[in-house]
Every structure is written in C-alpha cells, then in structure tokens.
PDB file of C-alpha atoms in Angstrom:
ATOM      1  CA  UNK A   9      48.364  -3.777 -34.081  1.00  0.00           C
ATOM      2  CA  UNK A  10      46.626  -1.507 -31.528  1.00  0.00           C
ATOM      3  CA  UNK A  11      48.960  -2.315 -28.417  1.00  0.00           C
ATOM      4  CA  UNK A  12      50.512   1.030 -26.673  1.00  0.00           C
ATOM      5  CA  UNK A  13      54.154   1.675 -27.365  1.00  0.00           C
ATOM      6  CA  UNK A  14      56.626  -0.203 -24.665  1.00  0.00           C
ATOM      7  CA  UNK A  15      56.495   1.932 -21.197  1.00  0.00           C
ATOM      8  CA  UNK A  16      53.131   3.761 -21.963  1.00  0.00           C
ATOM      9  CA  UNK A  17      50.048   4.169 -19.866  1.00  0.00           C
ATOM     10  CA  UNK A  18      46.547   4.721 -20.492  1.00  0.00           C
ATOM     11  CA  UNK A  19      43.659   6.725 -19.513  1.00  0.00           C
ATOM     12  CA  UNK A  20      40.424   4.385 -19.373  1.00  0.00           C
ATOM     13  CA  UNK A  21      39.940   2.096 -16.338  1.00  0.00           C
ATOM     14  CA  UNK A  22      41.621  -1.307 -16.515  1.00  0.00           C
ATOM     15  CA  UNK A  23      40.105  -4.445 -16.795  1.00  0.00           C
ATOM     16  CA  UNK A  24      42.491  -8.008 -16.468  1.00  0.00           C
ATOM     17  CA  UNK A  25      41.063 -11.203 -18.037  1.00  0.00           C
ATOM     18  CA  UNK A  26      43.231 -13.903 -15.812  1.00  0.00           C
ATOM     19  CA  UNK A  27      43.966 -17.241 -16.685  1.00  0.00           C
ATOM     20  CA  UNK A  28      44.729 -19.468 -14.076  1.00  0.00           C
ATOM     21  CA  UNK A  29      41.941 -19.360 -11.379  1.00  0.00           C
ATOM     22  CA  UNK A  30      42.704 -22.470  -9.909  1.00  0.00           C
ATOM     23  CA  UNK A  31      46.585 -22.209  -9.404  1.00  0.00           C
ATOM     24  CA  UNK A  32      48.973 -20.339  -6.719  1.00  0.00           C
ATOM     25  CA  UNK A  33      49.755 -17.149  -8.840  1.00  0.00           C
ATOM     26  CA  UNK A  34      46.165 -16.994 -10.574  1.00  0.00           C
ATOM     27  CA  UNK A  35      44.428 -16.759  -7.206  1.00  0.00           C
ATOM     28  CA  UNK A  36      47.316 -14.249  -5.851  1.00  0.00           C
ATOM     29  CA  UNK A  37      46.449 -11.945  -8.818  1.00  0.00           C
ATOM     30  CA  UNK A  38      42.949 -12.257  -8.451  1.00  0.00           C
ATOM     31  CA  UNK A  39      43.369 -11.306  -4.378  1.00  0.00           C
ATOM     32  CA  UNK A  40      45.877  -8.052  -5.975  1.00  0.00           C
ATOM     33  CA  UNK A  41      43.076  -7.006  -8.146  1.00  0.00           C
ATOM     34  CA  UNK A  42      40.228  -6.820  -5.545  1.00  0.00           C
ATOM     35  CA  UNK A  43      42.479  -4.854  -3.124  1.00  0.00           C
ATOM     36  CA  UNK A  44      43.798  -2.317  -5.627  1.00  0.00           C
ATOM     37  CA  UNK A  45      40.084  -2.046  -6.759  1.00  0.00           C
ATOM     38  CA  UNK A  46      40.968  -3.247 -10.404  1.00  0.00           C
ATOM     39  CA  UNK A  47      38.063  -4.732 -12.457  1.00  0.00           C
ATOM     40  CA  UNK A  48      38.806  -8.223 -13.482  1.00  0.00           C
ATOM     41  CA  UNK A  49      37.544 -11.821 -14.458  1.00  0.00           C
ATOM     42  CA  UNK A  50      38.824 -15.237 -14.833  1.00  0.00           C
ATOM     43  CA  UNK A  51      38.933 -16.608 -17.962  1.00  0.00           C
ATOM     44  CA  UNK A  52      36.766 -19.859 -18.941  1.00  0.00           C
ATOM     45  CA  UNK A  53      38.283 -21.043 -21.617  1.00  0.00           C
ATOM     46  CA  UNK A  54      41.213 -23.730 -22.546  1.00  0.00           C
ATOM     47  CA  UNK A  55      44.437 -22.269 -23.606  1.00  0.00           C
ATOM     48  CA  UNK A  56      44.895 -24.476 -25.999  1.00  0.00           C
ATOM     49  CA  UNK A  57      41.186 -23.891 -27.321  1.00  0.00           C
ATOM     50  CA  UNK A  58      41.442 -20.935 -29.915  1.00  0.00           C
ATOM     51  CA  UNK A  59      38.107 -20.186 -29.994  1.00  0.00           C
ATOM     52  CA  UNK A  60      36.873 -20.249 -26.318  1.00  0.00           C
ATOM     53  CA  UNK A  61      39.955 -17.766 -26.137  1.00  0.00           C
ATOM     54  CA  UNK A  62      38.154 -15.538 -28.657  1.00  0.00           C
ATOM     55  CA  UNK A  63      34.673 -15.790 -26.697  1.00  0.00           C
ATOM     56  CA  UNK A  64      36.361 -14.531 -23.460  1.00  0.00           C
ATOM     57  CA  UNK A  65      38.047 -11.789 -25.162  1.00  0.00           C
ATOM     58  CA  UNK A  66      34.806 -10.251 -26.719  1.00  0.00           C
ATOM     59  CA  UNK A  67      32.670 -11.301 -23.601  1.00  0.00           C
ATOM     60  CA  UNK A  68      35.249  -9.441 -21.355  1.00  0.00           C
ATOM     61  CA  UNK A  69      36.786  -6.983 -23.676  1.00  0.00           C
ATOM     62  CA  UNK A  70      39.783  -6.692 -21.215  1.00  0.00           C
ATOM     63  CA  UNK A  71      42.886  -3.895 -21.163  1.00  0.00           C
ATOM     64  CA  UNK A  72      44.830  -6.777 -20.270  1.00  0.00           C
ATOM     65  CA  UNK A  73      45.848 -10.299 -20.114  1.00  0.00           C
ATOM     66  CA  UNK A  74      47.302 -12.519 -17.573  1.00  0.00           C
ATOM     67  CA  UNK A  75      48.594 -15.849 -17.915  1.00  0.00           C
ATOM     68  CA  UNK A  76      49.053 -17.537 -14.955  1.00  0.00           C
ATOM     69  CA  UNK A  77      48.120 -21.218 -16.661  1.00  0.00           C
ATOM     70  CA  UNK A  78      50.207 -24.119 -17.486  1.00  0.00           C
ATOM     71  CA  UNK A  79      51.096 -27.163 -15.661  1.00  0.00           C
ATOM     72  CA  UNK A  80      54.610 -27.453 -13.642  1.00  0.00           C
ATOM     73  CA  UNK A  81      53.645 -31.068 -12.609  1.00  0.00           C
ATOM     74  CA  UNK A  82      51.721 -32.387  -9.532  1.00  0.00           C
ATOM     75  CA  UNK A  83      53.464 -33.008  -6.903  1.00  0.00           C
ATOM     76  CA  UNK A  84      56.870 -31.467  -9.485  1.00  0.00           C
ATOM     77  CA  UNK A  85      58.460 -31.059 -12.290  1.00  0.00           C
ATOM     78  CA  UNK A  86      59.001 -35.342 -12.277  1.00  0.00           C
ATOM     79  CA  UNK A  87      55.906 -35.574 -13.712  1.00  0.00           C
ATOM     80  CA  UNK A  88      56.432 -33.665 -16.931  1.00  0.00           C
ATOM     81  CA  UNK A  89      58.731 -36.216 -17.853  1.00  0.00           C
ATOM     82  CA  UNK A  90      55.940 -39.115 -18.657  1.00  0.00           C
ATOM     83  CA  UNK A  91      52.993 -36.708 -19.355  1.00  0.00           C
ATOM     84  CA  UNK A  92      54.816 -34.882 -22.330  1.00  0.00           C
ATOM     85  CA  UNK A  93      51.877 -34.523 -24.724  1.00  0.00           C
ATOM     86  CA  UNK A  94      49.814 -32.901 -21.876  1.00  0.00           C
ATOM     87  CA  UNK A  95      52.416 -30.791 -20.598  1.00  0.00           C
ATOM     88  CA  UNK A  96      53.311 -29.138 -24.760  1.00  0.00           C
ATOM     89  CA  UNK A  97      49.398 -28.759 -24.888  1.00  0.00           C
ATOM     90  CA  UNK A  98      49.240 -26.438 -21.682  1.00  0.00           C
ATOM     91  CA  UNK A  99      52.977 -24.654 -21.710  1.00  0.00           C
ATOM     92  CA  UNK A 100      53.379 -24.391 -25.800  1.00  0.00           C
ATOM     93  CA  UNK A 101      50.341 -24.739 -27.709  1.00  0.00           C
ATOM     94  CA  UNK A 102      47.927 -23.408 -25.108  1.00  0.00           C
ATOM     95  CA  UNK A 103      50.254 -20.104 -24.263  1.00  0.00           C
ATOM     96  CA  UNK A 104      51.222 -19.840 -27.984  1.00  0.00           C
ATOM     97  CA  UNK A 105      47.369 -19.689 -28.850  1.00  0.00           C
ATOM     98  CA  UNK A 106      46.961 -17.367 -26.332  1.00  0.00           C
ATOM     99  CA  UNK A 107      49.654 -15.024 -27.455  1.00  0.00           C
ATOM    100  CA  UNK A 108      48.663 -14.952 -30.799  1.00  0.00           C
ATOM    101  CA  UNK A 109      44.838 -14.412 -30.177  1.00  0.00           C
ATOM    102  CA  UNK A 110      46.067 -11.452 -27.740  1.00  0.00           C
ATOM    103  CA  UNK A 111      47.890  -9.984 -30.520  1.00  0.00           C
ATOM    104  CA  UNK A 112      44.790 -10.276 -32.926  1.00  0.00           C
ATOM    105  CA  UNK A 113      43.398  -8.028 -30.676  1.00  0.00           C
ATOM    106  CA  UNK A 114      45.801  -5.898 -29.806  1.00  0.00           C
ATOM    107  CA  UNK A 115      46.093  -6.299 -26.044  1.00  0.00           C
ATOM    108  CA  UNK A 116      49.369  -6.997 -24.181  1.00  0.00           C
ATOM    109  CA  UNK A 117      49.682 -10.799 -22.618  1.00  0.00           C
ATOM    110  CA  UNK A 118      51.661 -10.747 -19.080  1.00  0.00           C
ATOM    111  CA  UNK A 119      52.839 -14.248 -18.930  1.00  0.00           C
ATOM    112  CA  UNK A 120      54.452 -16.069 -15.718  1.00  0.00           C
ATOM    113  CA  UNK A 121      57.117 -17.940 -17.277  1.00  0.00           C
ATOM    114  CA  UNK A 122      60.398 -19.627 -15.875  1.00  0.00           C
ATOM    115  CA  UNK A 123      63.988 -18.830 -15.080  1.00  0.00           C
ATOM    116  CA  UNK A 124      64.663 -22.609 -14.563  1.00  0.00           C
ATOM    117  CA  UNK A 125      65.633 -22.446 -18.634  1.00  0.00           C
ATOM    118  CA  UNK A 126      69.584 -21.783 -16.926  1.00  0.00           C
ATOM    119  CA  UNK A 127      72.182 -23.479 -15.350  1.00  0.00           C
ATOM    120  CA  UNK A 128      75.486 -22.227 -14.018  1.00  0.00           C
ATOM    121  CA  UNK A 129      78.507 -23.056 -16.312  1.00  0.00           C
ATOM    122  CA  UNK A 130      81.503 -21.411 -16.784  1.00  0.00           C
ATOM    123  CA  UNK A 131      80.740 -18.089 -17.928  1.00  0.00           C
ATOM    124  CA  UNK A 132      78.210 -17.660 -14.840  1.00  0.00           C
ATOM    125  CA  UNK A 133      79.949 -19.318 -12.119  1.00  0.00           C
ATOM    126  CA  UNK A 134      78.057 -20.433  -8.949  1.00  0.00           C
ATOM    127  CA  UNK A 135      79.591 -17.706  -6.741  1.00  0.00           C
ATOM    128  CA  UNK A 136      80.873 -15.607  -9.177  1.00  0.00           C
ATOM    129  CA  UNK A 137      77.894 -12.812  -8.436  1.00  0.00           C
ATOM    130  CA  UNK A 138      77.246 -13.219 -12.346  1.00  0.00           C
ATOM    131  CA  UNK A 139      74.064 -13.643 -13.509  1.00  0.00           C
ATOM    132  CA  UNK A 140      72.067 -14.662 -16.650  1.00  0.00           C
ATOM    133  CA  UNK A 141      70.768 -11.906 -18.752  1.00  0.00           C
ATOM    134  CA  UNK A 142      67.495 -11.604 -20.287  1.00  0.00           C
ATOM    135  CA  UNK A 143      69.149 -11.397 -23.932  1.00  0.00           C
ATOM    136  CA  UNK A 144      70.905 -14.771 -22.643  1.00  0.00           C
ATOM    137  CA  UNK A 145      70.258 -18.457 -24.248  1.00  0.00           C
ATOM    138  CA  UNK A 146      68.730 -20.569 -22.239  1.00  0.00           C
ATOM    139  CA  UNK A 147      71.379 -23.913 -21.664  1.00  0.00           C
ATOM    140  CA  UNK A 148      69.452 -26.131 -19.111  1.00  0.00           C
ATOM    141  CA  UNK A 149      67.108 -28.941 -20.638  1.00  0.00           C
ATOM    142  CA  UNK A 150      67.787 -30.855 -18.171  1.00  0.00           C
ATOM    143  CA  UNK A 151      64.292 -31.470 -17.172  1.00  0.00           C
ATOM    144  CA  UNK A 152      60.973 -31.471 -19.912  1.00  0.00           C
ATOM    145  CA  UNK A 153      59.400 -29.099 -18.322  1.00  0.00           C
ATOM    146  CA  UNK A 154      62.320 -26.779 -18.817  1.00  0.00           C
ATOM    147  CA  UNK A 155      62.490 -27.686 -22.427  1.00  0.00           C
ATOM    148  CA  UNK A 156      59.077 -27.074 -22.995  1.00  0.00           C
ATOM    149  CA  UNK A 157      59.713 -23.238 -21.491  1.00  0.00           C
ATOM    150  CA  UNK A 158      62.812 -22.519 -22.962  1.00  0.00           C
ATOM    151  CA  UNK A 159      61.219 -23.405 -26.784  1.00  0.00           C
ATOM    152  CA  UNK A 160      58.196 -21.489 -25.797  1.00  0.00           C
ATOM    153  CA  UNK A 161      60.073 -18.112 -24.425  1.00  0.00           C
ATOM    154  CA  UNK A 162      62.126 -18.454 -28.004  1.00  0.00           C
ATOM    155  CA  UNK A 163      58.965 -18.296 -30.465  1.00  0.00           C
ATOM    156  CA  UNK A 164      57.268 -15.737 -27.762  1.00  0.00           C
ATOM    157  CA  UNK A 165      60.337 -13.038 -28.774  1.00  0.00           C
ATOM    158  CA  UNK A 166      58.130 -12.816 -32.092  1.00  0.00           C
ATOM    159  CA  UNK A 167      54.844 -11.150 -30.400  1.00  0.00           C
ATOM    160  CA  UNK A 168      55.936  -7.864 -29.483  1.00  0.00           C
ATOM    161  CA  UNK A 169      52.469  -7.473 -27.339  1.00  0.00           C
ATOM    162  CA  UNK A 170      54.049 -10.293 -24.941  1.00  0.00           C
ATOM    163  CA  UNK A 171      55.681  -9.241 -21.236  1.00  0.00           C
ATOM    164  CA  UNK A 172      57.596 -12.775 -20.127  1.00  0.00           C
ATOM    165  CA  UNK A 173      58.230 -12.510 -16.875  1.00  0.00           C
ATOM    166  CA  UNK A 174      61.125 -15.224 -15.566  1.00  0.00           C
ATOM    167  CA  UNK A 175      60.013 -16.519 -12.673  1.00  0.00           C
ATOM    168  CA  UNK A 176      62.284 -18.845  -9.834  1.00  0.00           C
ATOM    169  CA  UNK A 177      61.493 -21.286  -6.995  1.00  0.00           C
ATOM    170  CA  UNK A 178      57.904 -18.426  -6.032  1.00  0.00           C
ATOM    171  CA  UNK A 179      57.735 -17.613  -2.306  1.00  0.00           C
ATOM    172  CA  UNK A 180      55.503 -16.424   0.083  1.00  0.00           C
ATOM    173  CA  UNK A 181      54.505 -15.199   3.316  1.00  0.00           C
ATOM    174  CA  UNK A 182      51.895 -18.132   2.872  1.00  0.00           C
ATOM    175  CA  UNK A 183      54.047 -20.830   4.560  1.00  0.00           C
ATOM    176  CA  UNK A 184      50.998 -23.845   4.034  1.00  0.00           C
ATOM    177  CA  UNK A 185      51.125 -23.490   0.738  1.00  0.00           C
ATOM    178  CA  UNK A 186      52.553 -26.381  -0.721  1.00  0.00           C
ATOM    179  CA  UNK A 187      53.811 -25.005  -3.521  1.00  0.00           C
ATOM    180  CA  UNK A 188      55.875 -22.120  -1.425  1.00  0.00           C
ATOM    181  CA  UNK A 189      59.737 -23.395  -1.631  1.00  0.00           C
ATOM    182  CA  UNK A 190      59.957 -22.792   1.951  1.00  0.00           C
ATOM    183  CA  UNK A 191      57.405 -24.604   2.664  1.00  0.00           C
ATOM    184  CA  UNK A 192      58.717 -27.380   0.258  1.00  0.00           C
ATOM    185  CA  UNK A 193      61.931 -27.346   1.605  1.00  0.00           C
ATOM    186  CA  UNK A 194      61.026 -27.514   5.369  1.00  0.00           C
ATOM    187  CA  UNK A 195      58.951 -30.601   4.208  1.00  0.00           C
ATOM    188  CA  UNK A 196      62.096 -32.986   2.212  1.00  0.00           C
ATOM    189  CA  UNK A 197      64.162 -34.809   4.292  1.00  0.00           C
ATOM    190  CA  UNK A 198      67.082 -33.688   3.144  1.00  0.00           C
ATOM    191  CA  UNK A 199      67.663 -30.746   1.065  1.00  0.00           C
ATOM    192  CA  UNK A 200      70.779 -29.603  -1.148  1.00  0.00           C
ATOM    193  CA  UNK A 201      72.351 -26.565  -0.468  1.00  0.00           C
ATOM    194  CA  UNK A 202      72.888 -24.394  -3.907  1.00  0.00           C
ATOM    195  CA  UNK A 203      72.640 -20.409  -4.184  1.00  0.00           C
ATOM    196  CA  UNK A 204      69.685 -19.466  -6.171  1.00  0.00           C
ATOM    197  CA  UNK A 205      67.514 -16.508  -7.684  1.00  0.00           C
ATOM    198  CA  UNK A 206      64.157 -16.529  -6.188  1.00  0.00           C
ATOM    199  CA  UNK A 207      61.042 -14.687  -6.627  1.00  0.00           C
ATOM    200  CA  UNK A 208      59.172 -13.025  -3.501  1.00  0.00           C
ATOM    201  CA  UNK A 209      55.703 -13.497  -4.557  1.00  0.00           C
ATOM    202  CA  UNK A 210      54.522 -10.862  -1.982  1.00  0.00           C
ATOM    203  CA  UNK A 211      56.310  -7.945  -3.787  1.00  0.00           C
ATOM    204  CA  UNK A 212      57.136  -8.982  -7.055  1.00  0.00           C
ATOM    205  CA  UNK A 213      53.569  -9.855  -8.035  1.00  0.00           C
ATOM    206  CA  UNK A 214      52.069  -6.392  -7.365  1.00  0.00           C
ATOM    207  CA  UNK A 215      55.288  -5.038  -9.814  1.00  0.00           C
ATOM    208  CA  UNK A 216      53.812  -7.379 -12.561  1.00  0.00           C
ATOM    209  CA  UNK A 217      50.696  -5.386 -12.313  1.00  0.00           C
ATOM    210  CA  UNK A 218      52.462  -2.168 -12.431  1.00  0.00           C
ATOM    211  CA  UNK A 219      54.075  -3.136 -15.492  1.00  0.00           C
ATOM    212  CA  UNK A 220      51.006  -3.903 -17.507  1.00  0.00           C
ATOM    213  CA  UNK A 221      50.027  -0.317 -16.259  1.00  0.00           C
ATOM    214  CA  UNK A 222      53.301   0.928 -17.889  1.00  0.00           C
ATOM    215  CA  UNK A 223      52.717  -1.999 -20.704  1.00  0.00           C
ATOM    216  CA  UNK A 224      55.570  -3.276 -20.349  1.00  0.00           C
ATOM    217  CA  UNK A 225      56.908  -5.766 -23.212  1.00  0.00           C
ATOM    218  CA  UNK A 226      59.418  -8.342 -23.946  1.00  0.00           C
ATOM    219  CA  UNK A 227      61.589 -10.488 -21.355  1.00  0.00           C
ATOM    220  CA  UNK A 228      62.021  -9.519 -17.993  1.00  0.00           C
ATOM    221  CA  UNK A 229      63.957 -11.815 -15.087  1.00  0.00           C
ATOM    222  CA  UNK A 230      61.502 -11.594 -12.671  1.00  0.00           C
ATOM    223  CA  UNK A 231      62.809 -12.204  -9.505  1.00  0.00           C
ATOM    224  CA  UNK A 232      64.599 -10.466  -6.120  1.00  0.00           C
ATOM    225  CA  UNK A 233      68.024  -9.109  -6.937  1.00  0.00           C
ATOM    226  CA  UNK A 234      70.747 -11.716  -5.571  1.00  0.00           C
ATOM    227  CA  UNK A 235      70.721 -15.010  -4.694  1.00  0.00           C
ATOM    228  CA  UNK A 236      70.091 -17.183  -1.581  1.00  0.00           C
ATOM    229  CA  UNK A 237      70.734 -20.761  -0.704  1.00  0.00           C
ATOM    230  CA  UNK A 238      68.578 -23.242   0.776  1.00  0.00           C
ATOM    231  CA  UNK A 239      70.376 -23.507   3.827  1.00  0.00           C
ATOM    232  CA  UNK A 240      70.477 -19.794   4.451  1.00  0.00           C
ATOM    233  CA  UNK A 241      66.450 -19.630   4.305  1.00  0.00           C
ATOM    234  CA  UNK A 242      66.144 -22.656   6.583  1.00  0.00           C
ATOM    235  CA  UNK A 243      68.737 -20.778   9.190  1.00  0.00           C
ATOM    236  CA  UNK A 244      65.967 -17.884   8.756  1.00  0.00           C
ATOM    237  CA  UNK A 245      62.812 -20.374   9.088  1.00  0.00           C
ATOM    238  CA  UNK A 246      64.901 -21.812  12.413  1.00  0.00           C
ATOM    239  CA  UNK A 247      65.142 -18.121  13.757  1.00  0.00           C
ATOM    240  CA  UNK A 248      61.689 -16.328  13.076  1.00  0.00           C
ATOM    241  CA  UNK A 249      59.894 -19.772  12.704  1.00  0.00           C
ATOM    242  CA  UNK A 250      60.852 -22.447  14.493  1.00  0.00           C
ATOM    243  CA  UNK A 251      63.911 -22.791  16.846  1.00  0.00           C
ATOM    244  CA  UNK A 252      63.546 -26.906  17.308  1.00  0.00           C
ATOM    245  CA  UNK A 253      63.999 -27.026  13.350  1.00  0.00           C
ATOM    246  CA  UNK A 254      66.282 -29.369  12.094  1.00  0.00           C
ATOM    247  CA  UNK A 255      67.555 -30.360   8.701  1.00  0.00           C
ATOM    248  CA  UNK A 256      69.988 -32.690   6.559  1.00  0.00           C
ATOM    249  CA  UNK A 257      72.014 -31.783   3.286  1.00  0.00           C
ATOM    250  CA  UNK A 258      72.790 -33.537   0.508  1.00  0.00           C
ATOM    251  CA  UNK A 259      74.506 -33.469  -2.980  1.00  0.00           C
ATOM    252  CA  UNK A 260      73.349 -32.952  -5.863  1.00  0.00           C
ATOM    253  CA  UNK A 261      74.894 -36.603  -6.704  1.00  0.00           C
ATOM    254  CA  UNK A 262      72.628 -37.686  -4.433  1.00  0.00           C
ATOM    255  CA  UNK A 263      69.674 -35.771  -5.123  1.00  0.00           C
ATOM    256  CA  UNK A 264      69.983 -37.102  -8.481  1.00  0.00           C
ATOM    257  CA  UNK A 265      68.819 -40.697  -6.948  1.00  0.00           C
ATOM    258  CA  UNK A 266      65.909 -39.946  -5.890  1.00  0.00           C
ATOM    259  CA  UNK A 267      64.471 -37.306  -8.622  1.00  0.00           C
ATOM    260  CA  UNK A 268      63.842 -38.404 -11.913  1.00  0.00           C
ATOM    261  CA  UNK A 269      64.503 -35.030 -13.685  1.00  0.00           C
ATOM    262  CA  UNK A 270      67.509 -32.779 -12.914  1.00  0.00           C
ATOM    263  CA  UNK A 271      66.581 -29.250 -11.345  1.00  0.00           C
ATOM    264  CA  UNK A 272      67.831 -25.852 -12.394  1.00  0.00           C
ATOM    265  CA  UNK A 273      69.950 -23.728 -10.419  1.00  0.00           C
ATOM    266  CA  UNK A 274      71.368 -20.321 -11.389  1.00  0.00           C
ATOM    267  CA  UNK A 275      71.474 -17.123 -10.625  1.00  0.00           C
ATOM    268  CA  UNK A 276      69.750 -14.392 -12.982  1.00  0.00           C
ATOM    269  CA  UNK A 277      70.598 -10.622 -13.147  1.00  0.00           C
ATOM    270  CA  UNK A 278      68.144  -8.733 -12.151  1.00  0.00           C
ATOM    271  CA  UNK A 279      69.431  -5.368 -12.909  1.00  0.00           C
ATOM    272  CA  UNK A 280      66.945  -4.733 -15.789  1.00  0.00           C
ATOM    273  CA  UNK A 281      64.070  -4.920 -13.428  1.00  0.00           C
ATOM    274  CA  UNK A 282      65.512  -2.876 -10.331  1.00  0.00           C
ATOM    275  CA  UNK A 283      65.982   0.083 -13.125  1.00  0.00           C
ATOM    276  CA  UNK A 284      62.180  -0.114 -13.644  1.00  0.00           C
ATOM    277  CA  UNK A 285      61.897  -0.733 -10.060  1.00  0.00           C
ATOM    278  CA  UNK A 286      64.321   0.740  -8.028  1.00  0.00           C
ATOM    279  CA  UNK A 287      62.290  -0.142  -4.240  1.00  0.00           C
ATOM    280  CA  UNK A 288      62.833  -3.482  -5.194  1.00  0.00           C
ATOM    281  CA  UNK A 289      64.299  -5.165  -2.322  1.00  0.00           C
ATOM    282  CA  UNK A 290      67.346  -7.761  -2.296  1.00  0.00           C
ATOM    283  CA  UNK A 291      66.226 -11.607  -1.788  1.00  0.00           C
ATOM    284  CA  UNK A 292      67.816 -11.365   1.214  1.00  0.00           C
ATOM    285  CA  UNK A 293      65.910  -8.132   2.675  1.00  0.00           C
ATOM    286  CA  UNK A 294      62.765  -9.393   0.827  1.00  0.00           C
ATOM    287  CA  UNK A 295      62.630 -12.861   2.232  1.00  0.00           C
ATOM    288  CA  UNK A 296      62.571 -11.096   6.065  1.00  0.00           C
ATOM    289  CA  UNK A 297      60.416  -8.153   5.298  1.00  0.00           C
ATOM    290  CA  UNK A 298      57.526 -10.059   3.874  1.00  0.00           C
ATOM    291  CA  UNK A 299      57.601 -13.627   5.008  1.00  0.00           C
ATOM    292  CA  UNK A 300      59.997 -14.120   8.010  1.00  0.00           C
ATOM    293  CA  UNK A 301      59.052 -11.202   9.747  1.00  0.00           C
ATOM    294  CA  UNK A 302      55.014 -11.347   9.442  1.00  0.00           C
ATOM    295  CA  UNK A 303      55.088 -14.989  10.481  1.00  0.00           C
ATOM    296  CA  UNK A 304      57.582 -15.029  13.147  1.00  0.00           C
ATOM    297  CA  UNK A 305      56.585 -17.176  16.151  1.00  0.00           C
ATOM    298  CA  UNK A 306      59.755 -16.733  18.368  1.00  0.00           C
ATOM    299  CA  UNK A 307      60.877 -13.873  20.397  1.00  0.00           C
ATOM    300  CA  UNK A 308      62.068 -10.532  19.123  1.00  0.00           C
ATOM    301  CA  UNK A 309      65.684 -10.560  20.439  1.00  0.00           C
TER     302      UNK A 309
END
C-alpha cells in the first residue's frame, strides 16, 4: 500500500494534515508543530465527506495524518446519548472514511481515540495494579459515546496504516481550559473519588508525534503509567494551587442521579508504551512536573 513498515523512519521533511482545528488536542498539535518547526495544515474538509477528504490530501500531499476530530459532547459525554445520529456521523463514519481514504493513499492516520471503552471487573480489580491491555476487549458501553468508540477501534484493527492512540480523562498545565479534568473537577460540586489512568497532555502529545516519525501502527494505551484518583489531584491542586480549596465526595450511586450516562473508570497498562518510551513519566510524577509545578501559586516549602 505504500505505508513504511511498523517502527520505520523516513528521510524527506514531514508534513501533518490535522483534523481538528477547532478542538483542545487539534490546536495543541498545531502549537507542537510550529515549535518543533514541522510543516503542517489543517484540514478543511468533513470527515464524514469522502471527497473533500480526497481534495485535502492531493492539495496538501501530507507524510502524515492526524485525527484529532469527533465530538465527545458539549458540555459531556450526556449529550451523546440524544444526538446519536450526529455523534456515529463524526466518531464512526467520519473516522472510518478517513481511515480508509488514508490507506488509499498510503499514509499512516494517528487517531486520538478513547480508553473509556473499559471498566474494572473482576479480572482487573480497582486496586489490584492490573491494567487493561491493548489486545483487551473493550466491556464498558455504558455510555453511547463509549459504544460508538469501542465499535469504531474494532473495524480500525483492519487498516494496518492506523496508530489508535487510547486516550483518558486529557490534562494539562492549561488549568482554564474547560475541558482539562482538573479544571472540570475543581468546577463540580461534588466529585467521586475512583483511581484512574490519565493522559498528561503536556508530554504525551509530543510522544504521538514521535511515533508518526517512527510510524508507528496499531493500538497503543496512550496515557501516564499508573493511576490516580480524583481526590489525590485535588490534594495536589490544594497544595501548589490553592490552599483555601475545598471539596465534597460522592458515590458513584449518587453520581448516577445526576448524570444521564454512566462514566468509565479503569486503569490501562501502559507498559507497551513506556518500552517505546522509556522517559515517560508516572501519572503521579507527570501531573507535578508539568502542571502542578509550572502553575503553582503558593509557597515553595
């Protein structure tokens, strides 16, 4: 088909076509690119429009593609559940068209998917320090939005030009983005308090750029080895942030009231990605190296 063998690199300059201007991860990229002096371009077209695909492609001619596109719900996940035609346009159709038109060309597709396709249950205890593999079946449906990922990562194992790249609850050192969990959960009034892979933004998204360098393929779970719960991020927010903070628990009983869609929560081994990347830091380390620490606001002790 014309894409490199898995793990190879290439001599002529790169070039990423991005989709997903408008969103959190499609502007990060685009901000990645500029500083690492890496040619790129938004794309124009509709994901789930085959042939405005095509006219990017040949207008660009890319080494790469990025899909950062899709729709997670405004203001969450809730809204998935009574906007299901729109949200199979954007997360199946739209990324499935993409894929395949990739593949026509022979160009690798890194796509920001989800881990929220897993749940714990008793083979991967809450706790238990095991997490879900990338070979793994996804068991949460819980929510559409989650069902509509977990079909799409299954057909995507067919195009072997496709890096999926599991991503959980994104983070920042942004903290006014609204769409930063910490800045999410500093915002509810009360919050559960559940161990969970997460994804530093801040260091994971220049690996994802790495690995279309390497052209890397196939499923990856893409976020900070370990797991952290809500209340041990808030404890960090209260320390580097804000030492007035206050905040309330609840269970997930009682979350259930008020949400119309029930959320993930797992914990996903990330040992496949800290092979390729070995200076990949813990959650734990990650979450004070590149948010706490470059926004803290109260005294160094």
């Amino acid at each position: 088909m014309g894409f490199p063998a898995n793990g190879s690199s290439q001599e002529k300059p790169y070039k990423f076509l991005i989709y997903g201007r408008t969103g959190w991860i499609g502007g990060l990229l685009g901000k990645l690119c500029e500083a690492q002096g890496i040619e790129y371009e938004y794309g124009s077209g509709r994901l789930e429009n085959r042939s405005s695909l095509e006219s990017d492609l040949t207008t660009v001619n890319p080494t790469h593609v990025f899909n950062a596109a899709g729709v997670t719900g405004r203001p969450n996940v809730d809204w998935c559940e009574s906007h299901k035609v729109e949200t199979i346009r954007a997360n199946v159709v739209g990324t499935l068209t993409l894929a395949d038109v990739c593949r026509e060309k022979g160009l690798i597709l890194i796509n920001y998917a989800t881990g929220c396709i897993f749940e714990y249950d008793s083979g991967h205890k809450l706790g238990s320090g095991i997490g879900f593999k990338e070979e793994d079946t996804p068991n949460f449906i819980g929510s559409f939005y989650s069902k509509t990922k977990a079909m799409v990562e299954e057909l995507l194992k067919n195009y072997d030009n496709v890096c999926t790249l599991r991503v959980r609850m994104p983070i920042s050192a942004d903290l006014t983005n609204p769409r930063n969990f910490i800045t999410k959960i500093t915002r509810y009034a009360r919050v559960v308090n559940i161990p969970n892979s997460m994804t530093i933004l801040d260091e994971l998204l220049p690996i994802s750029i790495e690995m279309a360098k390497r052209n890397l393929t196939g499923i990856w779970n893409f976020t900070n080895p370990g797991v952290v719960s809500h209340n041990e991020i808030l404890e960090m927010y209260r320390d580097y942030i804000d030492p007035s903070f206050k905040w309330n628990n609840f269970t997930i009983e009682e979350q259930s009231e008020v949400i119309i869609a029930p959320r993930s929560n797992n914990e996903l081994d990330a040992s496949k990605l800290s092979k390729e990347f070995p200076e990949m830091k813990s959650i734990k380390e990650s979450l004070i190296e590149n948010v706490f620490k470059p926004n803290r606001k109260t005294p160094v002790a």
